[in-house]
PDB file of C-alpha atoms in Angstrom:
ATOM      1  CA  MET A1086      29.146 106.804 143.927  1.00 35.00           C
ATOM      2  CA  ARG A1087      26.630 109.453 145.030  1.00 32.00           C
ATOM      3  CA  LEU A1088      23.571 108.336 146.942  1.00 34.00           C
ATOM      4  CA  HIS A1089      20.183 109.069 145.423  1.00 36.00           C
ATOM      5  CA  VAL A1090      18.721 112.134 147.180  1.00 34.00           C
ATOM      6  CA  SER A1091      15.872 110.174 148.692  1.00 36.00           C
ATOM      7  CA  SER A1092      18.267 107.507 149.980  1.00 36.00           C
ATOM      8  CA  ALA A1093      20.593 110.100 151.483  1.00 39.00           C
ATOM      9  CA  ALA A1094      17.662 111.818 153.178  1.00 40.00           C
ATOM     10  CA  LEU A1095      16.428 108.508 154.561  1.00 36.00           C
ATOM     11  CA  ILE A1096      19.821 107.644 156.036  1.00 35.00           C
ATOM     12  CA  ALA A1097      20.147 111.119 157.566  1.00 40.00           C
ATOM     13  CA  ALA A1098      16.691 110.793 159.119  1.00 39.00           C
ATOM     14  CA  LEU A1099      17.498 107.389 160.534  1.00 36.00           C
ATOM     15  CA  ILE A1100      20.716 108.686 162.089  1.00 36.00           C
ATOM     16  CA  LEU A1101      18.904 111.657 163.619  1.00 39.00           C
ATOM     17  CA  SER A1102      16.129 109.455 164.956  1.00 39.00           C
ATOM     18  CA  GLY A1103      18.608 107.075 166.545  1.00 42.00           C
ATOM     19  CA  CYS A1104      17.548 104.118 164.393  1.00 41.00           C
ATOM     20  CA  MET A1105      20.933 104.113 162.687  1.00 40.00           C
ATOM     21  CA  THR A1106      24.176 105.322 164.206  1.00 41.00           C
ATOM     22  CA  ALA A1107      26.818 107.138 162.202  1.00 39.00           C
ATOM     23  CA  ALA A1108      28.996 104.036 162.511  1.00 44.00           C
ATOM     24  CA  GLU A1109      26.278 102.031 160.743  1.00 50.00           C
ATOM     25  CA  ALA A1110      26.037 104.376 157.774  1.00 48.00           C
ATOM     26  CA  PRO A1111      27.310 102.926 154.474  1.00 49.00           C
ATOM     27  CA  PRO A1112      31.116 103.272 154.360  1.00 54.00           C
ATOM     28  CA  ALA A1113      32.798 105.439 151.761  1.00 53.00           C
ATOM     29  CA  PRO A1114      34.653 103.479 149.068  1.00 55.00           C
ATOM     30  CA  ALA A1115      38.244 102.690 150.054  1.00 64.00           C
ATOM     31  CA  THR A1116      40.827 104.774 148.212  1.00 68.00           C
ATOM     32  CA  PRO A1117      44.205 103.221 147.395  1.00 76.00           C
ATOM     33  CA  THR A1118      47.270 104.817 148.925  1.00 90.00           C
ATOM     34  CA  VAL A1119      48.876 107.088 146.345  1.00 90.00           C
ATOM     35  CA  ASP A1120      52.061 105.495 145.014  1.00 96.00           C
ATOM     36  CA  ALA A1121      54.986 107.922 145.246  1.00 98.00           C
ATOM     37  CA  GLN A1122      56.522 106.690 141.984  1.00 98.00           C
ATOM     38  CA  LEU A1123      53.263 107.136 140.068  1.00 98.00           C
ATOM     39  CA  TRP A1124      52.990 110.718 141.283  1.00 98.00           C
ATOM     40  CA  SER A1125      56.678 111.369 140.580  1.00 98.00           C
ATOM     41  CA  ASP A1126      56.372 110.095 136.999  1.00 98.00           C
ATOM     42  CA  LEU A1127      53.356 112.334 136.398  1.00 98.00           C
ATOM     43  CA  SER A1128      55.003 115.380 137.954  1.00 98.00           C
ATOM     44  CA  ILE A1129      58.299 114.997 136.093  1.00 98.00           C
ATOM     45  CA  LEU A1130      56.712 114.453 132.680  1.00 98.00           C
ATOM     46  CA  ALA A1131      54.334 117.403 133.171  1.00 98.00           C
ATOM     47  CA  ALA A1132      56.945 119.825 134.532  1.00 98.00           C
ATOM     48  CA  ASP A1133      57.677 123.143 132.829  1.00 98.00           C
ATOM     49  CA  ASP A1134      61.174 122.017 131.855  1.00 98.00           C
ATOM     50  CA  MET A1135      59.620 119.456 129.490  1.00 98.00           C
ATOM     51  CA  GLN A1136      58.277 122.474 127.539  1.00 98.00           C
ATOM     52  CA  GLY A1137      55.070 120.709 126.612  1.00 98.00           C
ATOM     53  CA  ARG A1138      56.841 117.644 125.137  1.00 98.00           C
ATOM     54  CA  GLY A1139      56.331 118.671 121.533  1.00 98.00           C
ATOM     55  CA  PRO A1140      57.678 116.214 118.942  1.00 97.00           C
ATOM     56  CA  SER A1141      61.024 117.130 117.406  1.00 96.00           C
ATOM     57  CA  THR A1142      61.780 119.477 120.335  1.00 97.00           C
ATOM     58  CA  PRO A1143      64.288 119.403 123.216  1.00 98.00           C
ATOM     59  CA  GLY A1144      61.371 118.953 125.614  1.00 98.00           C
ATOM     60  CA  GLY A1145      60.161 115.897 123.744  1.00 98.00           C
ATOM     61  CA  GLU A1146      63.698 114.513 123.744  1.00 98.00           C
ATOM     62  CA  LYS A1147      63.975 115.076 127.494  1.00 98.00           C
ATOM     63  CA  ALA A1148      60.690 113.258 128.123  1.00 98.00           C
ATOM     64  CA  ARG A1149      61.847 110.385 125.945  1.00 98.00           C
ATOM     65  CA  ALA A1150      65.126 110.100 127.868  1.00 98.00           C
ATOM     66  CA  TYR A1151      63.197 109.973 131.128  1.00 98.00           C
ATOM     67  CA  ILE A1152      60.979 107.109 129.905  1.00 99.00           C
ATOM     68  CA  VAL A1153      64.060 105.209 128.718  1.00 98.00           C
ATOM     69  CA  SER A1154      65.645 105.679 132.142  1.00 98.00           C
ATOM     70  CA  ARG A1155      62.529 104.359 133.871  1.00 98.00           C
ATOM     71  CA  PHE A1156      62.433 101.243 131.689  1.00 98.00           C
ATOM     72  CA  GLU A1157      66.113 100.663 132.343  1.00 98.00           C
ATOM     73  CA  GLU A1158      65.865 101.060 136.127  1.00 98.00           C
ATOM     74  CA  MET A1159      62.924  98.638 136.222  1.00 98.00           C
ATOM     75  CA  GLY A1160      64.930  96.100 134.225  1.00 98.00           C
ATOM     76  CA  ILE A1161      62.500  96.039 131.323  1.00 98.00           C
ATOM     77  CA  ALA A1162      64.278  94.644 128.271  1.00 98.00           C
ATOM     78  CA  ALA A1163      64.240  96.171 124.827  1.00 98.00           C
ATOM     79  CA  PRO A1164      62.742  94.100 121.989  1.00 97.00           C
ATOM     80  CA  ALA A1165      65.050  92.685 119.320  1.00 96.00           C
ATOM     81  CA  MET A1166      64.563  95.778 117.143  1.00 95.00           C
ATOM     82  CA  GLY A1167      65.924  97.998 119.927  1.00 98.00           C
ATOM     83  CA  ARG A1168      64.705 100.390 122.606  1.00 98.00           C
ATOM     84  CA  LEU A1169      64.017 103.261 120.206  1.00 98.00           C
ATOM     85  CA  GLN A1170      61.962 103.275 117.018  1.00 98.00           C
ATOM     86  CA  PRO A1171      62.675 106.475 115.065  1.00 98.00           C
ATOM     87  CA  PHE A1172      60.417 107.578 112.234  1.00 98.00           C
ATOM     88  CA  GLN A1173      59.837 110.466 109.880  1.00 98.00           C
ATOM     89  CA  ALA A1174      56.354 111.571 108.944  1.00 97.00           C
ATOM     90  CA  THR A1175      54.234 114.548 108.029  1.00 97.00           C
ATOM     91  CA  SER A1176      51.794 116.014 110.530  1.00 95.00           C
ATOM     92  CA  ARG A1177      48.138 116.632 109.754  1.00 92.00           C
ATOM     93  CA  ARG A1178      49.122 120.268 109.188  1.00 91.00           C
ATOM     94  CA  GLY A1179      51.838 119.369 106.709  1.00 94.00           C
ATOM     95  CA  ALA A1180      54.861 119.826 108.984  1.00 94.00           C
ATOM     96  CA  ALA A1181      57.798 117.410 108.915  1.00 96.00           C
ATOM     97  CA  VAL A1182      58.082 115.385 112.123  1.00 97.00           C
ATOM     98  CA  ASN A1183      61.103 113.419 113.320  1.00 97.00           C
ATOM     99  CA  GLY A1184      59.639 111.218 116.028  1.00 98.00           C
ATOM    100  CA  VAL A1185      60.867 108.386 118.225  1.00 98.00           C
ATOM    101  CA  ASN A1186      58.829 105.671 119.930  1.00 98.00           C
ATOM    102  CA  VAL A1187      60.185 104.032 123.090  1.00 99.00           C
ATOM    103  CA  LEU A1188      59.741 100.255 123.508  1.00 98.00           C
ATOM    104  CA  GLY A1189      60.073  97.641 126.221  1.00 98.00           C
ATOM    105  CA  VAL A1190      59.061  93.995 126.518  1.00 98.00           C
ATOM    106  CA  ILE A1191      58.201  91.527 129.286  1.00 98.00           C
ATOM    107  CA  PRO A1192      57.878  87.844 128.275  1.00 98.00           C
ATOM    108  CA  GLY A1193      54.677  86.010 129.118  1.00 98.00           C
ATOM    109  CA  THR A1194      54.434  82.843 131.189  1.00 98.00           C
ATOM    110  CA  ARG A1195      51.532  81.132 129.381  1.00 97.00           C
ATOM    111  CA  ARG A1196      51.356  82.568 125.867  1.00 97.00           C
ATOM    112  CA  ALA A1197      54.819  83.939 125.150  1.00 97.00           C
ATOM    113  CA  ASP A1198      54.013  83.890 121.433  1.00 97.00           C
ATOM    114  CA  ARG A1199      50.972  86.162 121.832  1.00 98.00           C
ATOM    115  CA  TYR A1200      51.340  89.832 122.679  1.00 98.00           C
ATOM    116  CA  ILE A1201      49.417  92.534 124.458  1.00 98.00           C
ATOM    117  CA  VAL A1202      50.747  95.874 123.261  1.00 99.00           C
ATOM    118  CA  VAL A1203      50.292  98.478 126.012  1.00 99.00           C
ATOM    119  CA  THR A1204      50.584 102.028 124.727  1.00 99.00           C
ATOM    120  CA  ALA A1205      50.517 105.656 125.828  1.00 99.00           C
ATOM    121  CA  HIS A1206      51.717 108.721 123.955  1.00 98.00           C
ATOM    122  CA  TYR A1207      54.311 110.897 125.662  1.00 98.00           C
ATOM    123  CA  ASP A1208      54.127 113.906 123.369  1.00 98.00           C
ATOM    124  CA  HIS A1209      51.886 116.915 123.861  1.00 98.00           C
ATOM    125  CA  VAL A1210      51.346 120.174 121.956  1.00 98.00           C
ATOM    126  CA  GLY A1211      54.481 121.979 123.141  1.00 98.00           C
ATOM    127  CA  ALA A1212      54.340 125.722 123.709  1.00 98.00           C
ATOM    128  CA  PRO A1213      52.103 127.374 121.104  1.00 96.00           C
ATOM    129  CA  ASP A1214      52.547 131.158 121.043  1.00 96.00           C
ATOM    130  CA  GLY A1215      55.205 130.748 123.722  1.00 97.00           C
ATOM    131  CA  VAL A1216      52.777 129.362 126.314  1.00 98.00           C
ATOM    132  CA  ILE A1217      53.783 125.965 127.724  1.00 98.00           C
ATOM    133  CA  HIS A1218      51.045 123.349 127.685  1.00 98.00           C
ATOM    134  CA  ASN A1219      52.236 120.782 130.231  1.00 98.00           C
ATOM    135  CA  GLY A1220      49.650 118.123 129.379  1.00 98.00           C
ATOM    136  CA  ALA A1221      49.475 116.552 132.834  1.00 98.00           C
ATOM    137  CA  ASP A1222      46.360 114.561 131.998  1.00 98.00           C
ATOM    138  CA  ASP A1223      47.082 114.527 128.271  1.00 98.00           C
ATOM    139  CA  ASN A1224      49.129 112.424 128.408  1.00 98.00           C
ATOM    140  CA  ALA A1225      51.702 112.416 131.163  1.00 98.00           C
ATOM    141  CA  SER A1226      49.024 110.540 133.096  1.00 98.00           C
ATOM    142  CA  GLY A1227      48.717 107.702 130.586  1.00 98.00           C
ATOM    143  CA  VAL A1228      52.500 107.256 130.473  1.00 99.00           C
ATOM    144  CA  ALA A1229      52.662 107.207 134.282  1.00 99.00           C
ATOM    145  CA  THR A1230      49.879 104.593 134.362  1.00 99.00           C
ATOM    146  CA  MET A1231      51.764 102.514 131.783  1.00 99.00           C
ATOM    147  CA  LEU A1232      54.956 102.716 133.864  1.00 99.00           C
ATOM    148  CA  ALA A1233      53.004 101.665 136.972  1.00 98.00           C
ATOM    149  CA  LEU A1234      51.675  98.658 135.070  1.00 98.00           C
ATOM    150  CA  ALA A1235      55.194  97.826 133.893  1.00 98.00           C
ATOM    151  CA  ALA A1236      56.430  97.842 137.491  1.00 98.00           C
ATOM    152  CA  GLU A1237      53.533  95.588 138.504  1.00 98.00           C
ATOM    153  CA  LEU A1238      54.332  93.115 135.717  1.00 98.00           C
ATOM    154  CA  LYS A1239      57.975  93.007 136.778  1.00 98.00           C
ATOM    155  CA  ARG A1240      56.756  91.966 140.237  1.00 98.00           C
ATOM    156  CA  GLN A1241      54.380  89.345 138.841  1.00 98.00           C
ATOM    157  CA  ALA A1242      54.890  88.327 135.226  1.00 98.00           C
ATOM    158  CA  PRO A1243      51.987  88.433 132.751  1.00 98.00           C
ATOM    159  CA  GLU A1244      50.507  85.401 131.043  1.00 98.00           C
ATOM    160  CA  HIS A1245      50.893  86.974 127.592  1.00 98.00           C
ATOM    161  CA  SER A1246      54.064  88.693 126.466  1.00 98.00           C
ATOM    162  CA  VAL A1247      53.717  92.447 126.763  1.00 98.00           C
ATOM    163  CA  ILE A1248      55.228  95.112 124.548  1.00 99.00           C
ATOM    164  CA  PHE A1249      55.163  98.588 126.063  1.00 99.00           C
ATOM    165  CA  VAL A1250      55.271 101.507 123.654  1.00 99.00           C
ATOM    166  CA  ALA A1251      55.494 105.178 124.549  1.00 99.00           C
ATOM    167  CA  PHE A1252      54.389 106.798 121.310  1.00 99.00           C
ATOM    168  CA  ASP A1253      55.623 110.080 119.914  1.00 98.00           C
ATOM    169  CA  ALA A1254      53.637 112.513 117.760  1.00 98.00           C
ATOM    170  CA  GLU A1255      50.127 111.386 118.669  1.00 98.00           C
ATOM    171  CA  GLU A1256      49.007 115.007 118.695  1.00 98.00           C
ATOM    172  CA  SER A1257      50.347 115.385 115.144  1.00 98.00           C
ATOM    173  CA  GLY A1258      48.048 112.679 113.790  1.00 98.00           C
ATOM    174  CA  LEU A1259      48.792 109.377 115.573  1.00 98.00           C
ATOM    175  CA  LEU A1260      52.106 109.314 113.712  1.00 98.00           C
ATOM    176  CA  GLY A1261      54.076 107.125 116.110  1.00 98.00           C
ATOM    177  CA  ALA A1262      51.285 104.565 116.304  1.00 98.00           C
ATOM    178  CA  LYS A1263      50.872 104.503 112.538  1.00 98.00           C
ATOM    179  CA  HIS A1264      54.582 103.850 112.101  1.00 98.00           C
ATOM    180  CA  PHE A1265      54.488 101.090 114.703  1.00 98.00           C
ATOM    181  CA  VAL A1266      51.746  99.142 112.929  1.00 98.00           C
ATOM    182  CA  GLU A1267      53.575  99.632 109.620  1.00 98.00           C
ATOM    183  CA  ALA A1268      56.867  98.355 111.070  1.00 98.00           C
ATOM    184  CA  PRO A1269      55.985  96.280 114.150  1.00 98.00           C
ATOM    185  CA  PRO A1270      58.590  94.382 116.184  1.00 97.00           C
ATOM    186  CA  VAL A1271      56.387  91.254 115.968  1.00 98.00           C
ATOM    187  CA  PRO A1272      53.870  90.183 113.309  1.00 98.00           C
ATOM    188  CA  LEU A1273      50.567  92.010 113.682  1.00 98.00           C
ATOM    189  CA  GLU A1274      48.711  88.700 113.691  1.00 98.00           C
ATOM    190  CA  SER A1275      50.533  87.764 116.920  1.00 98.00           C
ATOM    191  CA  ILE A1276      49.089  90.809 118.730  1.00 98.00           C
ATOM    192  CA  ALA A1277      46.074  89.718 120.762  1.00 98.00           C
ATOM    193  CA  LEU A1278      45.247  93.219 121.983  1.00 98.00           C
ATOM    194  CA  ASN A1279      46.334  96.840 121.973  1.00 99.00           C
ATOM    195  CA  LEU A1280      45.506  98.405 125.351  1.00 99.00           C
ATOM    196  CA  ASN A1281      45.900 102.168 125.055  1.00 99.00           C
ATOM    197  CA  PHE A1282      46.039 104.640 127.965  1.00 99.00           C
ATOM    198  CA  ASP A1283      45.359 108.285 127.128  1.00 98.00           C
ATOM    199  CA  MET A1284      44.183 110.704 129.843  1.00 98.00           C
ATOM    200  CA  THR A1285      43.830 108.549 132.949  1.00 98.00           C
ATOM    201  CA  ALA A1286      44.035 111.181 135.708  1.00 98.00           C
ATOM    202  CA  ARG A1287      40.934 113.368 135.809  1.00 98.00           C
ATOM    203  CA  ALA A1288      38.190 110.797 136.366  1.00 98.00           C
ATOM    204  CA  GLU A1289      36.469 113.042 138.908  1.00 97.00           C
ATOM    205  CA  THR A1290      34.613 114.660 135.980  1.00 94.00           C
ATOM    206  CA  ASP A1291      32.052 111.833 136.017  1.00 97.00           C
ATOM    207  CA  GLY A1292      33.587 109.164 138.258  1.00 98.00           C
ATOM    208  CA  LYS A1293      34.344 106.948 135.252  1.00 98.00           C
ATOM    209  CA  LEU A1294      37.309 105.418 133.507  1.00 98.00           C
ATOM    210  CA  TRP A1295      35.891 104.825 130.051  1.00 98.00           C
ATOM    211  CA  VAL A1296      36.529 101.657 128.051  1.00 98.00           C
ATOM    212  CA  THR A1297      36.168 102.153 124.312  1.00 98.00           C
ATOM    213  CA  GLY A1298      36.289  99.243 121.880  1.00 98.00           C
ATOM    214  CA  THR A1299      33.970  96.596 123.306  1.00 98.00           C
ATOM    215  CA  TYR A1300      31.398  97.396 120.618  1.00 98.00           C
ATOM    216  CA  GLN A1301      33.999  96.346 118.030  1.00 98.00           C
ATOM    217  CA  HIS A1302      35.281  93.482 120.217  1.00 98.00           C
ATOM    218  CA  PRO A1303      32.367  92.305 122.387  1.00 98.00           C
ATOM    219  CA  SER A1304      34.263  89.291 123.752  1.00 97.00           C
ATOM    220  CA  PHE A1305      36.377  91.669 125.866  1.00 98.00           C
ATOM    221  CA  ARG A1306      33.460  93.132 127.773  1.00 98.00           C
ATOM    222  CA  PRO A1307      32.612  90.100 129.953  1.00 98.00           C
ATOM    223  CA  LEU A1308      36.222  90.100 131.160  1.00 98.00           C
ATOM    224  CA  LEU A1309      35.815  93.622 132.543  1.00 98.00           C
ATOM    225  CA  GLU A1310      32.191  94.449 133.276  1.00 96.00           C
ATOM    226  CA  GLY A1311      32.102  92.795 136.695  1.00 92.00           C
ATOM    227  CA  MET A1312      35.061  94.789 137.978  1.00 96.00           C
ATOM    228  CA  ALA A1313      34.376  96.584 141.239  1.00 97.00           C
ATOM    229  CA  PRO A1314      34.901 100.363 141.503  1.00 98.00           C
ATOM    230  CA  VAL A1315      38.134 101.574 143.053  1.00 98.00           C
ATOM    231  CA  GLY A1316      37.981 104.639 145.286  1.00 97.00           C
ATOM    232  CA  GLY A1317      34.654 105.610 143.772  1.00 96.00           C
ATOM    233  CA  ILE A1318      35.945 105.345 140.175  1.00 98.00           C
ATOM    234  CA  SER A1319      34.305 102.689 138.015  1.00 98.00           C
ATOM    235  CA  LEU A1320      34.648 101.399 134.484  1.00 98.00           C
ATOM    236  CA  ALA A1321      32.138 102.615 131.911  1.00 98.00           C
ATOM    237  CA  PHE A1322      31.719 101.201 128.417  1.00 98.00           C
ATOM    238  CA  GLY A1323      30.981 103.168 125.282  1.00 98.00           C
ATOM    239  CA  LYS A1324      32.053 106.010 122.984  1.00 98.00           C
ATOM    240  CA  ASP A1325      32.337 103.406 120.235  1.00 98.00           C
ATOM    241  CA  THR A1326      28.918 102.772 118.661  1.00 98.00           C
ATOM    242  CA  PRO A1327      27.446 104.166 115.428  1.00 97.00           C
ATOM    243  CA  GLN A1328      25.204 106.313 117.627  1.00 98.00           C
ATOM    244  CA  ASP A1329      28.271 107.973 119.201  1.00 98.00           C
ATOM    245  CA  THR A1330      29.081 110.790 116.814  1.00 97.00           C
ATOM    246  CA  GLY A1331      31.635 113.563 116.537  1.00 96.00           C
ATOM    247  CA  ALA A1332      33.800 114.153 119.609  1.00 95.00           C
ATOM    248  CA  ASN A1333      31.756 111.584 121.509  1.00 97.00           C
ATOM    249  CA  ASN A1334      33.133 108.738 119.373  1.00 98.00           C
ATOM    250  CA  TRP A1335      36.593 107.727 120.560  1.00 98.00           C
ATOM    251  CA  VAL A1336      37.306 104.781 118.252  1.00 98.00           C
ATOM    252  CA  GLU A1337      40.020 106.752 116.451  1.00 98.00           C
ATOM    253  CA  ALA A1338      40.564 109.498 119.014  1.00 98.00           C
ATOM    254  CA  SER A1339      44.012 108.295 120.105  1.00 98.00           C
ATOM    255  CA  ASP A1340      46.757 105.865 119.130  1.00 98.00           C
ATOM    256  CA  HIS A1341      44.492 102.826 119.291  1.00 98.00           C
ATOM    257  CA  GLY A1342      42.960 104.223 116.094  1.00 98.00           C
ATOM    258  CA  ALA A1343      46.008 103.047 114.159  1.00 98.00           C
ATOM    259  CA  PHE A1344      45.503  99.507 115.485  1.00 98.00           C
ATOM    260  CA  PHE A1345      41.794  99.697 114.655  1.00 98.00           C
ATOM    261  CA  ARG A1346      42.681 100.666 111.079  1.00 98.00           C
ATOM    262  CA  ALA A1347      45.126  97.746 110.912  1.00 98.00           C
ATOM    263  CA  ASN A1348      42.445  95.295 112.139  1.00 98.00           C
ATOM    264  CA  VAL A1349      44.266  94.643 115.406  1.00 98.00           C
ATOM    265  CA  PRO A1350      41.969  94.197 118.450  1.00 98.00           C
ATOM    266  CA  PHE A1351      42.056  97.242 120.720  1.00 98.00           C
ATOM    267  CA  LEU A1352      40.687  98.753 123.886  1.00 99.00           C
ATOM    268  CA  TYR A1353      41.110 102.352 124.994  1.00 99.00           C
ATOM    269  CA  LEU A1354      41.023 103.470 128.627  1.00 99.00           C
ATOM    270  CA  GLY A1355      40.605 107.172 129.302  1.00 98.00           C
ATOM    271  CA  VAL A1356      38.589 109.788 131.155  1.00 98.00           C
ATOM    272  CA  GLU A1357      35.924 112.193 129.967  1.00 98.00           C
ATOM    273  CA  PHE A1358      36.870 115.594 128.563  1.00 96.00           C
ATOM    274  CA  HIS A1359      37.354 118.385 131.114  1.00 97.00           C
ATOM    275  CA  PRO A1360      37.834 122.175 130.814  1.00 97.00           C
ATOM    276  CA  ASP A1361      41.659 121.894 130.961  1.00 98.00           C
ATOM    277  CA  TYR A1362      41.857 119.610 127.921  1.00 97.00           C
ATOM    278  CA  HIS A1363      44.460 121.039 125.509  1.00 98.00           C
ATOM    279  CA  GLN A1364      44.728 124.166 127.638  1.00 98.00           C
ATOM    280  CA  PRO A1365      47.821 125.584 129.400  1.00 98.00           C
ATOM    281  CA  THR A1366      45.974 124.835 132.645  1.00 98.00           C
ATOM    282  CA  ASP A1367      46.343 121.062 132.241  1.00 98.00           C
ATOM    283  CA  ASP A1368      48.852 121.018 135.111  1.00 98.00           C
ATOM    284  CA  VAL A1369      49.698 118.594 137.896  1.00 98.00           C
ATOM    285  CA  GLU A1370      48.067 120.971 140.381  1.00 98.00           C
ATOM    286  CA  ARG A1371      44.695 120.199 138.787  1.00 98.00           C
ATOM    287  CA  VAL A1372      45.097 116.441 139.343  1.00 98.00           C
ATOM    288  CA  ARG A1373      43.669 114.887 142.495  1.00 98.00           C
ATOM    289  CA  PRO A1374      46.238 112.261 143.527  1.00 98.00           C
ATOM    290  CA  GLU A1375      43.712 109.863 145.034  1.00 98.00           C
ATOM    291  CA  VAL A1376      41.564 109.928 141.887  1.00 98.00           C
ATOM    292  CA  PHE A1377      44.561 109.327 139.643  1.00 98.00           C
ATOM    293  CA  GLN A1378      45.669 106.442 141.832  1.00 98.00           C
ATOM    294  CA  SER A1379      42.192 104.921 141.728  1.00 98.00           C
ATOM    295  CA  SER A1380      42.084 105.111 137.937  1.00 98.00           C
ATOM    296  CA  THR A1381      45.561 103.622 137.629  1.00 98.00           C
ATOM    297  CA  THR A1382      44.703 100.781 140.000  1.00 98.00           C
ATOM    298  CA  LEU A1383      41.569 100.114 137.956  1.00 98.00           C
ATOM    299  CA  ALA A1384      43.611 100.140 134.745  1.00 98.00           C
ATOM    300  CA  ILE A1385      46.079  97.617 136.180  1.00 98.00           C
ATOM    301  CA  GLN A1386      43.235  95.389 137.360  1.00 98.00           C
ATOM    302  CA  SER A1387      41.719  95.627 133.879  1.00 98.00           C
ATOM    303  CA  PHE A1388      44.974  94.480 132.326  1.00 98.00           C
ATOM    304  CA  ARG A1389      45.135  91.502 134.676  1.00 98.00           C
ATOM    305  CA  ALA A1390      41.576  90.485 133.816  1.00 98.00           C
ATOM    306  CA  LEU A1391      42.236  90.744 130.102  1.00 98.00           C
ATOM    307  CA  ASP A1392      45.558  88.921 130.349  1.00 98.00           C
ATOM    308  CA  ALA A1393      43.941  86.056 132.256  1.00 98.00           C
ATOM    309  CA  GLY A1394      40.899  85.834 129.984  1.00 97.00           C
ATOM    310  CA  LEU A1395      42.396  86.191 126.526  1.00 95.00           C
ATOM    311  CA  SER A1396      43.233  83.131 124.415  1.00 77.00           C
ATOM    312  CA  ARG A1397      41.439  80.723 126.732  1.00 73.00           C
TER     313      ARG A1397
END
């Protein structure tokens, strides 16, 4: 968090005058150590050989195989319907899409019959006009954050059962998410919350990880609003009111929109737009590892708070 100019000037003056030593100046926020696996997941999913992870492409298939391998190596079980959920749909531009969602499940310790569905789309826009769009922030980052949460929940089980879903064809019109809510592995009424991660890396734009959906579901906000910043990144609430219009309203901006339409409670965690959004420059090299780690840590802490507070 930046100091107000007058406060910064006052502290500088006190240091110079000897009234306050440098050691007494307010400490910078602690930054979590960057997890090697988190960075590896981001880097692999956003590499050139994924060819932008377009749906119905070899690059998308390669990304899907990687996510399956990560679930398997973590020992995350598949739900009864299976690891993969294939679907056929038509994109918003009228193109046929053969997509595949990837699923995993971890049973809960307190409310095994109630589910938190944690989601992140693994597709991106591919290589329009032959130019690869790697989509590091959009949305290799959200998938990497989801995988980090999955690893955390394998270490310490959640209170609610958790279904993880890596969605395909979000960029084509939320197609994987729409299919999921039409053919869910559990009854929709047993889903307590959809927690969607989309663009979790580039929080340095405004120092915020935005939470969208507490206007629609105000009972969630008290569970999160007291959360302390991590590495200078803090939660912010909004982008979900009638006053938020156009691109500034995120209620249906990503896969959580399909849950919203199906009357399933949702929250979306993501960062503000930045100049590399949907550009070929959305590369790993533009991501600051410490910022991404801070956002991911904050996302995991948010899950824990929601898991503990729901259904009480």
